[in-house]
Short mmCIF file of C-alpha atoms in Angstrom, two decimals:
data_model
loop_
_atom_site.label_atom_id
_atom_site.label_comp_id
_atom_site.label_asym_id
_atom_site.label_seq_id
_atom_site.Cartn_x
_atom_site.Cartn_y
_atom_site.Cartn_z
CA MET R 14 84.12 167.65 137.37
CA LYS R 15 81.80 165.07 137.60
CA ILE R 16 82.64 163.86 134.33
CA LEU R 17 85.98 163.32 134.72
CA LYS R 18 85.61 161.35 138.43
CA ALA R 19 83.55 159.37 135.71
CA VAL R 20 85.55 158.84 133.22
CA VAL R 21 88.25 158.24 136.37
CA PHE R 22 86.20 155.58 137.00
CA SER R 23 85.62 153.87 134.06
CA ILE R 24 88.79 153.65 133.28
CA ALA R 25 89.88 152.32 136.85
CA GLY R 26 87.31 149.49 136.46
CA LEU R 27 88.49 148.38 132.77
CA LEU R 28 91.73 148.14 133.88
CA MET R 29 90.10 145.95 137.61
CA ALA R 30 88.70 143.83 135.22
CA ALA R 31 90.99 143.23 132.60
CA CYS R 32 93.37 142.72 136.26
CA LEU R 33 90.26 140.43 136.76
CA GLY R 34 90.21 137.73 133.62
CA ILE R 35 94.61 138.08 133.82
CA LEU R 36 94.03 136.03 137.31
CA VAL R 37 90.59 134.00 136.09
CA CYS R 38 92.90 132.85 132.95
CA ALA R 39 95.93 131.68 134.84
CA LEU R 40 93.94 130.01 137.27
CA ASN R 41 92.04 128.63 135.06
CA PRO R 42 93.92 127.47 131.41
CA SER R 43 91.20 126.09 129.68
CA LEU R 44 88.67 128.78 129.94
CA THR R 45 92.37 130.19 128.56
CA ALA R 46 92.35 127.07 125.08
CA MET R 47 88.17 128.03 124.54
CA LEU R 48 88.65 131.94 124.38
CA ALA R 49 92.16 131.79 122.74
CA GLU R 50 89.98 128.55 120.46
CA GLN R 51 87.01 131.84 119.35
CA VAL R 52 89.69 134.43 118.86
CA GLU R 53 90.70 131.54 115.75
CA HIS R 54 87.97 130.82 114.94
CA MET R 55 86.30 134.65 114.49
CA ALA R 56 89.27 135.35 112.21
CA GLU R 57 88.07 132.31 110.73
CA ASN R 58 85.09 133.33 109.69
CA ASN R 59 86.46 136.99 109.32
CA GLY R 60 89.07 135.68 106.31
CA GLN R 61 86.34 134.40 105.10
CA GLU R 62 83.76 136.68 105.18
CA ASP R 63 86.41 138.59 103.22
CA GLY R 64 87.22 136.37 100.34
CA GLY R 65 88.79 133.40 101.98
CA THR R 66 88.24 131.12 99.03
CA GLY R 67 89.63 132.83 96.33
CA THR R 68 88.03 134.77 92.92
CA ASP R 69 86.77 130.96 91.37
CA GLY R 70 85.02 130.10 93.74
CA SER R 71 87.58 127.35 95.11
CA LEU R 72 89.38 126.17 98.63
CA ASP R 73 92.53 125.90 97.89
CA ASN R 74 92.67 128.45 100.74
CA VAL R 75 90.53 127.98 102.84
CA ARG R 76 92.16 125.20 106.05
CA LEU R 77 90.36 123.50 108.92
CA PRO R 78 91.19 124.39 112.03
CA GLY R 79 93.80 123.12 114.05
CA MET R 80 95.70 121.47 111.19
CA PRO R 81 98.07 124.28 109.51
CA GLY R 82 97.94 124.08 105.72
CA LEU R 83 95.14 122.16 104.80
CA VAL R 84 92.45 122.76 102.90
CA GLU R 85 88.96 121.36 103.06
CA LEU R 86 87.04 118.10 100.59
CA PRO R 87 83.98 118.71 99.78
CA GLY R 88 81.49 116.11 99.92
CA ASP R 89 79.70 117.32 104.04
CA LYS R 90 78.23 112.92 103.83
CA ASP R 91 81.28 111.42 103.94
CA ILE R 92 82.92 113.36 106.38
CA TYR R 93 83.73 110.79 109.70
CA GLN R 94 83.20 111.53 112.84
CA VAL R 95 84.93 111.95 115.69
CA PRO R 96 83.21 109.90 118.66
CA GLU R 97 82.86 111.91 121.53
CA ASN R 98 84.26 108.58 124.00
CA MET R 99 87.94 106.97 123.67
CA PRO R 100 87.92 104.36 123.37
CA ASP R 101 89.18 101.70 125.98
CA ALA R 102 91.95 99.68 125.62
CA PRO R 103 91.15 96.01 124.50
CA SER R 104 91.11 92.96 126.72
CA GLY R 105 93.45 89.86 125.77
CA GLU R 106 95.85 89.78 122.48
CA LEU R 107 94.36 92.69 120.96
CA GLY R 108 95.63 94.78 124.34
CA SER R 109 99.68 93.69 122.87
CA LEU R 110 99.13 94.81 119.25
CA SER R 111 99.84 98.28 118.61
CA GLY R 112 103.45 99.50 118.00
CA TYR R 113 102.45 102.28 115.79
CA GLN R 114 105.18 105.58 116.45
CA PRO R 115 103.58 108.85 115.65
CA VAL R 116 105.97 111.52 113.09
CA GLN R 117 107.90 113.27 115.33
CA GLN R 118 109.67 116.71 115.19
CA GLU R 119 113.20 118.23 116.63
CA ASN R 120 112.93 121.96 115.64
CA GLN R 121 115.56 124.93 116.62
CA GLN R 122 115.09 127.93 116.67
CA ILE R 123 117.89 129.79 114.80
CA ALA R 124 118.99 133.92 113.81
CA GLN R 125 118.58 135.96 111.50
CA GLU R 126 122.83 135.24 110.24
CA GLU R 127 122.90 131.68 110.36
CA ALA R 128 119.89 131.05 108.11
CA ASP R 129 122.07 133.65 105.48
CA SER R 130 124.61 131.08 106.38
CA LEU R 131 122.60 128.32 105.50
CA SER R 132 121.40 128.89 102.46
CA ASP R 133 125.05 129.66 101.51
CA ILE R 134 126.04 126.10 101.28
CA LEU R 135 122.37 124.40 101.10
CA ALA R 136 120.31 123.87 98.34
CA THR R 137 116.92 123.19 97.48
CA GLY R 138 118.43 119.12 96.21
CA GLN R 139 115.37 117.98 94.27
CA SER R 140 112.66 120.30 93.53
CA GLY R 141 109.70 117.84 93.31
CA GLU R 142 108.64 119.86 90.34
CA GLY R 143 106.62 118.20 87.62
CA LEU R 144 105.77 115.26 90.40
CA ALA R 145 101.89 114.00 90.23
CA PHE R 146 99.85 112.55 92.62
CA ASP R 147 97.02 110.87 92.14
CA ARG R 148 93.92 112.06 94.47
CA GLU R 149 92.85 108.87 94.20
CA MET R 150 94.87 106.60 95.49
CA TYR R 151 97.01 109.45 97.23
CA PRO R 152 94.43 110.61 99.95
CA TYR R 153 96.95 112.81 101.67
CA TYR R 154 98.47 114.58 99.08
CA ALA R 155 95.51 116.22 97.77
CA MET R 156 94.36 117.62 101.89
CA LEU R 157 97.40 120.45 101.07
CA GLU R 158 97.40 123.50 99.99
CA GLN R 159 98.83 124.15 97.25
CA ASP R 160 102.08 126.00 98.43
CA MET R 161 101.99 122.71 100.81
CA GLN R 162 101.69 120.56 98.11
CA GLN R 163 105.34 121.52 97.08
CA ILE R 164 106.65 121.22 99.58
CA TYR R 165 105.81 117.27 99.90
CA SER R 166 107.18 117.08 96.83
CA GLN R 167 109.88 118.18 97.97
CA ILE R 168 109.87 116.41 100.30
CA TYR R 169 109.00 113.61 98.61
CA ALA R 170 111.50 113.75 96.05
CA ASN R 171 114.66 114.24 97.99
CA ALA R 172 113.85 110.92 100.31
CA VAL R 173 114.25 109.40 96.62
CA GLU R 174 117.19 110.43 95.57
CA LYS R 175 118.40 110.40 100.45
CA ILE R 176 119.50 113.63 99.85
CA PRO R 177 118.79 114.67 103.58
CA SER R 178 119.34 118.36 104.50
CA PHE R 179 117.47 121.20 101.62
CA THR R 180 115.92 124.05 102.15
CA PRO R 181 112.54 124.44 101.70
CA VAL R 182 111.20 125.47 97.61
CA THR R 183 108.87 127.63 99.12
CA ILE R 184 107.31 129.24 101.92
CA VAL R 185 106.20 127.13 105.45
CA ASP R 186 106.03 127.00 108.67
CA VAL R 187 106.63 125.09 111.77
CA GLU R 188 103.14 123.55 111.75
CA GLN R 189 102.55 123.28 108.19
CA LEU R 190 105.92 121.19 107.49
CA LYS R 191 104.66 118.91 110.26
CA THR R 192 102.06 118.79 108.34
CA ALA R 193 103.03 117.86 104.47
CA PHE R 194 106.10 115.84 105.84
CA GLU R 195 103.15 113.74 107.54
CA ALA R 196 101.47 113.58 104.63
CA VAL R 197 104.76 112.14 103.11
CA CYS R 198 104.82 109.00 105.56
CA ASN R 199 100.99 108.05 105.15
CA ASP R 200 101.01 108.30 101.65
CA HIS R 201 104.03 106.68 100.23
CA PRO R 202 104.75 103.00 102.27
CA GLU R 203 107.07 102.49 98.78
CA LEU R 204 109.64 105.06 101.51
CA PHE R 205 110.47 102.33 103.63
CA TRP R 206 114.04 103.35 104.34
CA LEU R 207 112.02 107.35 105.59
CA GLU R 208 112.38 107.43 109.34
CA THR R 209 109.32 108.98 110.78
CA GLY R 210 111.18 111.69 111.95
CA TYR R 211 112.79 114.75 110.90
CA SER R 212 114.12 117.76 111.80
CA CYS R 213 113.95 121.56 110.89
CA LYS R 214 115.94 124.52 112.20
CA TYR R 215 113.61 127.98 111.95
CA LEU R 216 114.09 131.30 112.23
CA LYS R 217 112.10 133.90 115.34
CA ASP R 218 108.82 134.08 112.86
CA GLY R 219 108.44 130.03 112.79
CA THR R 220 109.46 130.12 108.91
CA CYS R 221 111.21 127.05 108.13
CA VAL R 222 115.22 127.37 106.57
CA GLU R 223 116.45 124.31 106.57
CA ILE R 224 114.64 120.51 106.82
CA THR R 225 117.00 117.20 107.47
CA LEU R 226 114.98 113.75 106.67
CA LYS R 227 115.94 111.30 108.58
CA PHE R 228 117.15 107.79 107.48
CA SER R 229 117.17 104.09 108.30
CA ASP R 230 120.12 102.19 107.78
CA LEU R 231 118.81 99.97 105.14
CA ALA R 232 120.15 103.72 103.09
CA ASP R 233 123.37 102.64 103.60
CA ASP R 234 122.86 100.20 100.86
CA LEU R 235 119.49 101.09 99.31
CA GLU R 236 119.62 99.33 95.73
CA ALA R 237 119.41 95.77 97.07
CA ALA R 238 117.07 96.51 100.01
CA ARG R 239 114.66 97.76 96.94
CA ALA R 240 115.70 94.73 94.55
CA GLU R 241 115.04 92.39 97.74
CA PHE R 242 111.61 95.03 97.75
CA ASN R 243 110.51 94.71 94.46
CA ALA R 244 111.27 91.47 93.95
CA GLN R 245 108.68 89.98 96.78
CA VAL R 246 106.44 92.75 96.16
CA GLU R 247 106.40 91.39 92.07
CA ARG R 248 105.90 88.14 93.76
CA ILE R 249 103.32 88.27 95.83
CA GLN R 250 101.17 91.13 93.10
CA THR R 251 101.90 87.63 90.47
CA GLY R 252 99.12 85.97 93.07
CA VAL R 253 97.48 88.89 93.47
CA GLN R 254 96.89 89.16 89.86
CA ALA R 255 94.95 85.71 89.92
CA GLN R 256 92.60 86.81 91.68
CA GLY R 257 89.97 88.27 89.91
CA SER R 258 87.08 90.89 92.07
CA ASP R 259 89.05 93.57 94.06
CA LEU R 260 87.42 92.24 97.30
CA GLU R 261 88.71 88.67 96.32
CA LYS R 262 93.06 90.66 95.94
CA GLU R 263 92.26 91.77 98.67
CA ARG R 264 90.98 89.54 101.15
CA TYR R 265 94.30 87.49 99.41
CA ILE R 266 96.66 90.26 100.32
CA HIS R 267 95.07 89.96 104.18
CA ASP R 268 95.40 85.93 104.10
CA LEU R 269 98.57 85.93 102.85
CA LEU R 270 100.39 88.16 105.83
CA LEU R 271 99.40 87.23 107.87
CA SER R 272 100.29 83.24 107.23
CA TYR R 273 103.20 85.32 106.20
CA VAL R 274 103.60 88.70 108.70
CA GLU R 275 105.40 87.72 112.76
CA TYR R 276 104.17 90.42 115.40
CA ASP R 277 107.77 91.60 116.74
CA MET R 278 108.46 94.96 118.70
CA THR R 279 111.86 94.74 119.18
CA ALA R 280 111.67 93.99 114.27
CA GLU R 281 113.86 96.97 113.02
CA GLN R 282 112.78 99.40 110.77
CA ASN R 283 109.36 98.14 112.40
CA GLN R 284 107.62 101.31 111.23
CA SER R 285 108.77 100.08 107.89
CA ALA R 286 106.73 97.52 104.88
CA TYR R 287 110.36 96.41 104.44
CA SER R 288 110.34 95.32 107.57
CA ALA R 289 106.59 93.13 107.31
CA LEU R 290 107.62 91.97 103.50
CA VAL R 291 111.12 90.99 103.00
CA GLU R 292 111.86 90.22 107.01
CA GLY R 293 108.32 88.50 108.24
CA ARG R 294 108.37 90.74 111.58
CA SER R 295 107.02 94.43 112.14
CA VAL R 296 104.17 95.56 114.29
CA CYS R 297 101.43 97.63 113.95
CA ALA R 298 103.04 100.55 111.37
CA GLY R 299 104.27 97.44 109.59
CA TYR R 300 101.68 95.69 108.49
CA ALA R 301 99.71 98.90 107.59
CA ARG R 302 101.78 100.08 105.25
CA ALA R 303 102.51 96.46 103.73
CA PHE R 304 98.54 96.54 103.36
CA GLN R 305 98.52 99.47 101.88
CA TYR R 306 101.56 99.54 99.07
CA LEU R 307 100.04 95.87 97.39
CA MET R 308 96.63 97.37 97.69
CA GLN R 309 97.66 100.24 95.70
CA GLN R 310 99.82 97.87 93.62
CA ALA R 311 96.89 96.17 92.96
CA GLY R 312 95.43 99.23 91.90
CA ILE R 313 92.98 99.50 94.96
CA PRO R 314 92.59 102.73 97.14
CA CYS R 315 93.78 102.25 100.41
CA TYR R 316 94.72 105.02 102.97
CA TYR R 317 96.47 103.95 105.80
CA CYS R 318 94.97 105.07 108.85
CA THR R 319 96.23 106.30 112.57
CA GLY R 320 94.34 106.84 115.71
CA PHE R 321 94.03 105.46 119.14
CA ALA R 322 92.36 102.22 120.08
CA GLY R 323 93.73 101.94 123.82
CA GLN R 324 96.95 102.93 122.46
CA ASP R 325 98.94 104.33 119.04
CA HIS R 326 98.24 102.60 116.34
CA ALA R 327 97.83 102.28 113.15
CA TRP R 328 95.32 100.45 110.64
CA ASN R 329 94.51 100.86 106.74
CA ILE R 330 90.54 102.59 105.14
CA VAL R 331 89.81 100.66 101.50
CA LYS R 332 87.32 101.63 98.51
CA LEU R 333 86.18 98.88 97.48
CA ASP R 334 82.34 99.09 95.45
CA GLY R 335 83.07 103.03 95.81
CA ALA R 336 82.69 102.44 99.11
CA TYR R 337 84.87 102.45 102.40
CA TYR R 338 85.67 100.33 104.68
CA ASN R 339 88.41 99.83 107.47
CA VAL R 340 90.39 97.05 107.21
CA ASP R 341 93.16 97.18 110.33
CA VAL R 342 95.38 93.57 108.84
CA THR R 343 97.35 94.05 112.30
CA TRP R 344 93.86 92.69 114.74
CA ASP R 345 93.07 89.97 113.13
CA ASP R 346 96.45 87.86 112.90
CA THR R 347 95.53 86.66 115.98
CA ARG R 348 96.59 83.34 117.85
CA ASN R 349 94.12 81.68 115.57
CA PRO R 350 94.04 84.55 112.64
CA THR R 351 90.49 86.45 111.96
CA TYR R 352 88.51 88.40 109.77
CA ASP R 353 86.97 90.14 112.96
CA PHE R 354 88.12 93.50 111.37
CA PHE R 355 88.14 92.84 108.66
CA ASN R 356 86.16 95.03 106.23
CA LYS R 357 83.99 97.37 109.28
CA THR R 358 82.20 100.74 109.24
CA ASP R 359 83.13 103.58 111.67
CA GLY R 360 80.35 102.42 113.71
CA GLU R 361 81.36 99.25 113.81
CA LEU R 362 84.79 99.63 115.03
CA VAL R 363 83.55 102.89 117.29
CA SER R 364 84.59 101.02 120.90
CA THR R 365 88.29 100.34 119.78
CA HIS R 366 89.42 102.54 117.12
CA ILE R 367 89.35 106.38 116.77
CA ARG R 368 91.15 108.46 114.00
CA THR R 369 93.33 110.53 115.13
CA GLY R 370 96.03 113.95 113.49
CA LEU R 371 95.56 114.01 109.38
CA SER R 372 93.28 110.00 109.25
CA VAL R 373 90.54 111.94 110.66
CA TYR R 374 90.30 114.43 107.11
CA LEU R 375 90.26 110.69 105.06
CA PRO R 376 87.08 109.59 103.61
CA ALA R 377 84.35 107.81 106.36
CA CYS R 378 83.87 103.57 105.88
CA GLN R 379 80.42 104.34 106.01
CA GLY R 380 79.81 101.24 104.16
CA GLY R 381 77.77 100.17 101.22
CA GLY R 382 76.07 97.02 101.10
CA LEU R 383 79.33 95.01 99.70
CA ASP R 384 78.10 91.96 98.84
CA ASN R 385 80.85 89.60 100.35
CA GLY R 386 79.61 87.45 101.95
CA MET R 387 80.54 88.54 105.20
CA GLY R 388 77.21 90.23 106.48
CA SER R 389 78.14 92.82 109.14
CA GLY R 390 82.00 92.78 107.92
CA GLY R 391 83.08 89.30 108.90
CA GLN R 392 83.95 86.65 106.57
CA ASP R 393 81.91 84.13 105.08
CA SER R 394 83.37 79.86 105.79
CA GLU R 395 82.00 79.49 102.44
CA SER R 396 83.16 81.74 100.68
CA GLN R 397 86.07 82.68 101.68
CA PRO R 398 88.54 79.34 100.74
CA GLY R 399 90.99 78.25 104.14
CA SER R 400 88.37 79.55 106.82
CA GLU R 401 86.69 77.40 109.39
CA GLY R 402 84.04 78.73 111.73
CA SER R 403 85.20 79.72 115.13
CA GLY R 404 81.94 79.33 116.42
CA ASP R 405 81.45 83.26 117.63
CA GLY R 406 81.05 84.69 114.77
CA SER R 407 84.03 85.36 113.37
CA GLN R 408 86.12 83.40 111.02
CA VAL R 409 90.15 81.76 111.62
CA MET R 410 92.35 80.57 109.20
CA PRO R 411 93.64 77.05 108.84
CA SER R 412 95.37 75.88 112.45
CA ASN R 413 95.56 72.98 114.34
CA PRO R 414 93.72 73.90 117.54
CA ASP R 415 95.39 71.54 119.88
CA LEU R 416 98.72 73.20 119.06
CA LYS R 417 100.39 76.58 120.13
CA PRO R 418 101.69 78.55 117.44
CA LEU R 419 104.71 78.67 116.41
CA GLU R 420 107.03 80.54 118.29
CA TRP R 421 110.16 82.24 116.57
CA ILE R 422 113.31 80.14 119.43
CA SER R 423 115.98 82.54 118.82
CA LYS R 424 119.64 80.95 117.65
CA ASN R 425 120.53 81.59 121.30
CA LYS R 426 117.95 79.56 122.33
CA ILE R 427 118.71 76.80 121.41
CA ASP R 428 122.15 77.30 122.38
CA GLN R 429 121.19 77.96 126.36
CA GLU R 430 119.26 74.22 126.13
CA GLU R 431 122.80 72.51 124.37
CA SER R 432 125.05 73.95 125.83
CA THR R 433 127.30 71.22 126.69
CA PRO R 434 129.97 71.24 123.46
CA LYS R 435 129.02 67.82 121.65
CA GLU R 436 132.69 66.14 121.96
CA GLU R 437 131.77 65.95 124.99
CA GLN R 438 127.89 63.97 125.13
CA PRO R 439 127.52 60.51 124.83
CA ASP R 440 125.61 59.11 122.25
CA THR R 441 121.88 58.87 123.35
CA SER R 442 119.92 59.43 119.38
CA GLN R 443 118.40 56.65 119.83
CA ASP R 444 117.21 57.01 123.93
CA ASP R 445 115.65 60.53 122.33
CA LEU R 446 113.82 58.97 119.23
CA GLU R 447 112.03 57.25 121.63
CA LYS R 448 111.65 59.65 123.99
CA ALA R 449 109.98 61.12 121.64
CA GLY R 450 107.89 58.53 119.94
CA ILE R 451 109.88 58.82 116.21
CA THR R 452 112.27 56.76 114.74
CA GLN R 453 114.74 57.84 113.03
CA GLU R 454 113.11 57.63 109.36
CA GLU R 455 110.36 60.32 110.05
CA VAL R 456 114.15 62.77 111.66
CA MET R 457 113.91 65.64 107.99
CA ASP R 458 117.86 66.63 109.66
CA THR R 459 119.19 69.02 107.36
CA LEU R 460 116.98 71.75 105.98
CA ASP R 461 117.51 69.60 101.51
CA LYS R 462 115.76 66.58 103.50
CA TYR R 463 112.98 69.26 104.97
CA TYR R 464 111.95 71.03 101.88
CA GLY R 465 112.13 67.43 100.35
CA ASP R 466 109.37 66.29 102.70
CA CYS R 467 107.17 69.40 102.48
CA LEU R 468 106.95 69.63 98.35
CA ALA R 469 106.28 64.78 98.42
CA LYS R 470 102.78 66.24 100.96
CA LEU R 471 101.50 69.25 100.17
CA LYS R 472 101.17 67.24 96.55
CA ALA R 473 99.73 64.67 98.29
CA ALA R 474 97.91 66.47 99.89
CA GLY R 475 96.21 68.20 96.59
CA SER R 476 94.86 71.96 96.46
CA GLY R 477 91.76 73.91 98.72
CA GLN R 478 92.41 73.69 102.60
CA GLN R 479 94.95 71.02 103.37
CA GLN R 480 97.39 70.30 106.53
CA PHE R 481 100.82 68.07 107.00
CA SER R 482 103.46 68.17 108.97
CA CYS R 483 107.38 67.53 109.28
CA VAL R 484 109.47 66.38 112.18
CA ILE R 485 113.03 68.18 111.98
CA PRO R 486 115.82 68.50 115.00
CA GLN R 487 115.28 70.92 117.71
CA SER R 488 119.42 72.22 115.59
CA LEU R 489 118.10 72.70 113.04
CA TRP R 490 115.11 74.33 113.47
CA ASP R 491 117.06 77.97 113.27
CA SER R 492 117.58 77.32 109.49
CA VAL R 493 114.26 76.55 108.90
CA GLU R 494 113.10 79.65 110.85
CA GLN R 495 115.87 82.26 108.64
CA ALA R 496 114.15 80.58 105.42
CA TYR R 497 110.53 81.02 106.85
CA SER R 498 111.56 84.87 107.57
CA SER R 499 113.89 84.71 104.30
CA GLY R 500 111.28 83.52 101.61
CA ASP R 501 114.13 80.76 100.67
CA TYR R 502 111.49 78.54 101.75
CA TRP R 503 108.85 79.53 98.11
CA LYS R 504 112.34 78.70 96.13
CA GLY R 505 113.24 75.64 98.16
CA TYR R 506 108.66 73.97 97.74
CA VAL R 507 106.36 75.93 97.28
CA GLU R 508 106.69 76.39 93.59
CA SER R 509 106.73 72.78 92.48
CA ALA R 510 104.47 72.47 94.31
CA LEU R 511 102.43 75.13 93.12
CA GLN R 512 103.58 73.89 89.52
CA GLU R 513 102.58 70.46 89.26
CA LEU R 514 99.12 71.33 91.27
CA LYS R 515 98.46 73.24 88.88
CA MET R 516 97.99 76.58 91.44
CA ASN R 517 99.65 79.83 91.48
CA ASP R 518 99.86 81.21 95.25
CA PHE R 519 99.20 80.06 98.77
CA ALA R 520 98.75 80.92 101.87
CA ILE R 521 100.76 79.16 105.50
CA GLN R 522 100.45 79.28 108.56
CA LEU R 523 103.19 77.51 111.13
CA GLN R 524 102.94 75.80 114.14
CA VAL R 525 104.82 74.10 115.68
CA GLN R 526 105.20 70.47 118.99
CA ARG R 527 108.17 70.36 121.18
CA LEU R 528 108.38 66.00 121.22
CA GLY R 529 110.39 66.13 123.54
CA GLY R 530 114.95 63.93 122.73
CA GLY R 531 115.59 67.63 120.59
CA TYR R 532 113.40 66.83 117.84
CA LEU R 533 110.39 69.01 116.34
CA LYS R 534 107.01 68.58 114.95
CA ILE R 535 106.76 71.42 112.35
CA TYR R 536 102.43 71.32 111.35
CA HIS R 537 101.84 73.13 108.24
CA GLY R 538 98.04 75.16 108.32
CA VAL R 539 98.17 75.82 104.45
CA VAL R 540 95.70 77.19 101.36
CA THR R 541 96.25 76.79 97.62
CA TYR R 542 95.16 79.51 95.50
#
């Protein structure tokens, strides 16, 4: 009887302890998460003890905690160390230079009957079989397990062919799919029509049965968009290849983007390289993807890195002389463009940038004594054509410090300022000229005259770092804006000037001054290469 009582009391005690544990976990979710993490960790250890590394001792089947579908890459000393504290929101102008949108997934659970019907109407599309991706140039591909590399290749191949919906070529669950899709987006900036979002239909057990990609409006006439994109890239690469070392090529690309791209949260396609390279307006995602693709085309390993810098943000990691560095082109494109975030180590950015998502598995940026005259990551003004010291350790592109940066004045704004019909306006041209303090001969009132004036002044100024100005009527501004946004200005006067100067390329920064009387004075800070 005593034994029976002991057993009963023991069972009752266990039940009470279990109830108490459930109550504590319910009241303390963080404890629940911690316990779940410990259980998961124990399961992983048990799996490894049972031979989780495969028969050949490789790491092909070892997953990293919390990232389904990933393999652990060798090289402990090169692993990025996630800072303990999140960086504070940056103050001033840098606080607004972001705009990266993380991958968005739309998942819908369906019944087995619907899944069976999908198999009758859907196919795998392009399987991606036979595709190969260099592990150094495409590191996110290298992070994936072999079966997830198959999904990666399938997503890439279907994106290239604009096939929106297809069935997976191998078994993949919801979380693994997100990892593979993000890897494709991060590795391939040339897929500029692929949106950073997708949808998935899955079964109760989490297995995906349908993947649907999302394409931007550019996919409607992809042949034309590709031609425009590739032409711009080829034109830039002509100047890039004229440079000597990889560092010089990197500087050239960095400076060109700073001169050509305007930060604009309202820009269309602003998560793509197309927005930066073709339209000349983007956010951090577009800057970073444009920089990545131009560096890739130059044969220099360059990775798209995402994380947090006061808010969601994107920048780049480059490999130079065997060492890795951070480059944030967006944060260098400030009112006075700088090199403050050019080739920085993780330690130098620890207070402002922290990696998240798959980017934590990119190599650590520890530098390596790169002989570039930059000290601790800044650019030496004597070694960089077209830069001048700012007095605080940062370096800036050529500009007129007394002027504000060029504002992209919309046609609607001009129309509002000139709302009175011209036929009802009195002839005040002479008064307007006097108000602006200029003569009629100084005014370039057509785009052809503006190009001719720029050509003459650029040729007269000569090579190197130079500055010249032109006066235009405000009514011509829309045409000038479009010329610089589309790249038409290049054929308008730059090609002829470079031939005359026997130079290959140049960078330009524009600033504007309102003269009054309906006239603008545009200052051109240029550096010929």
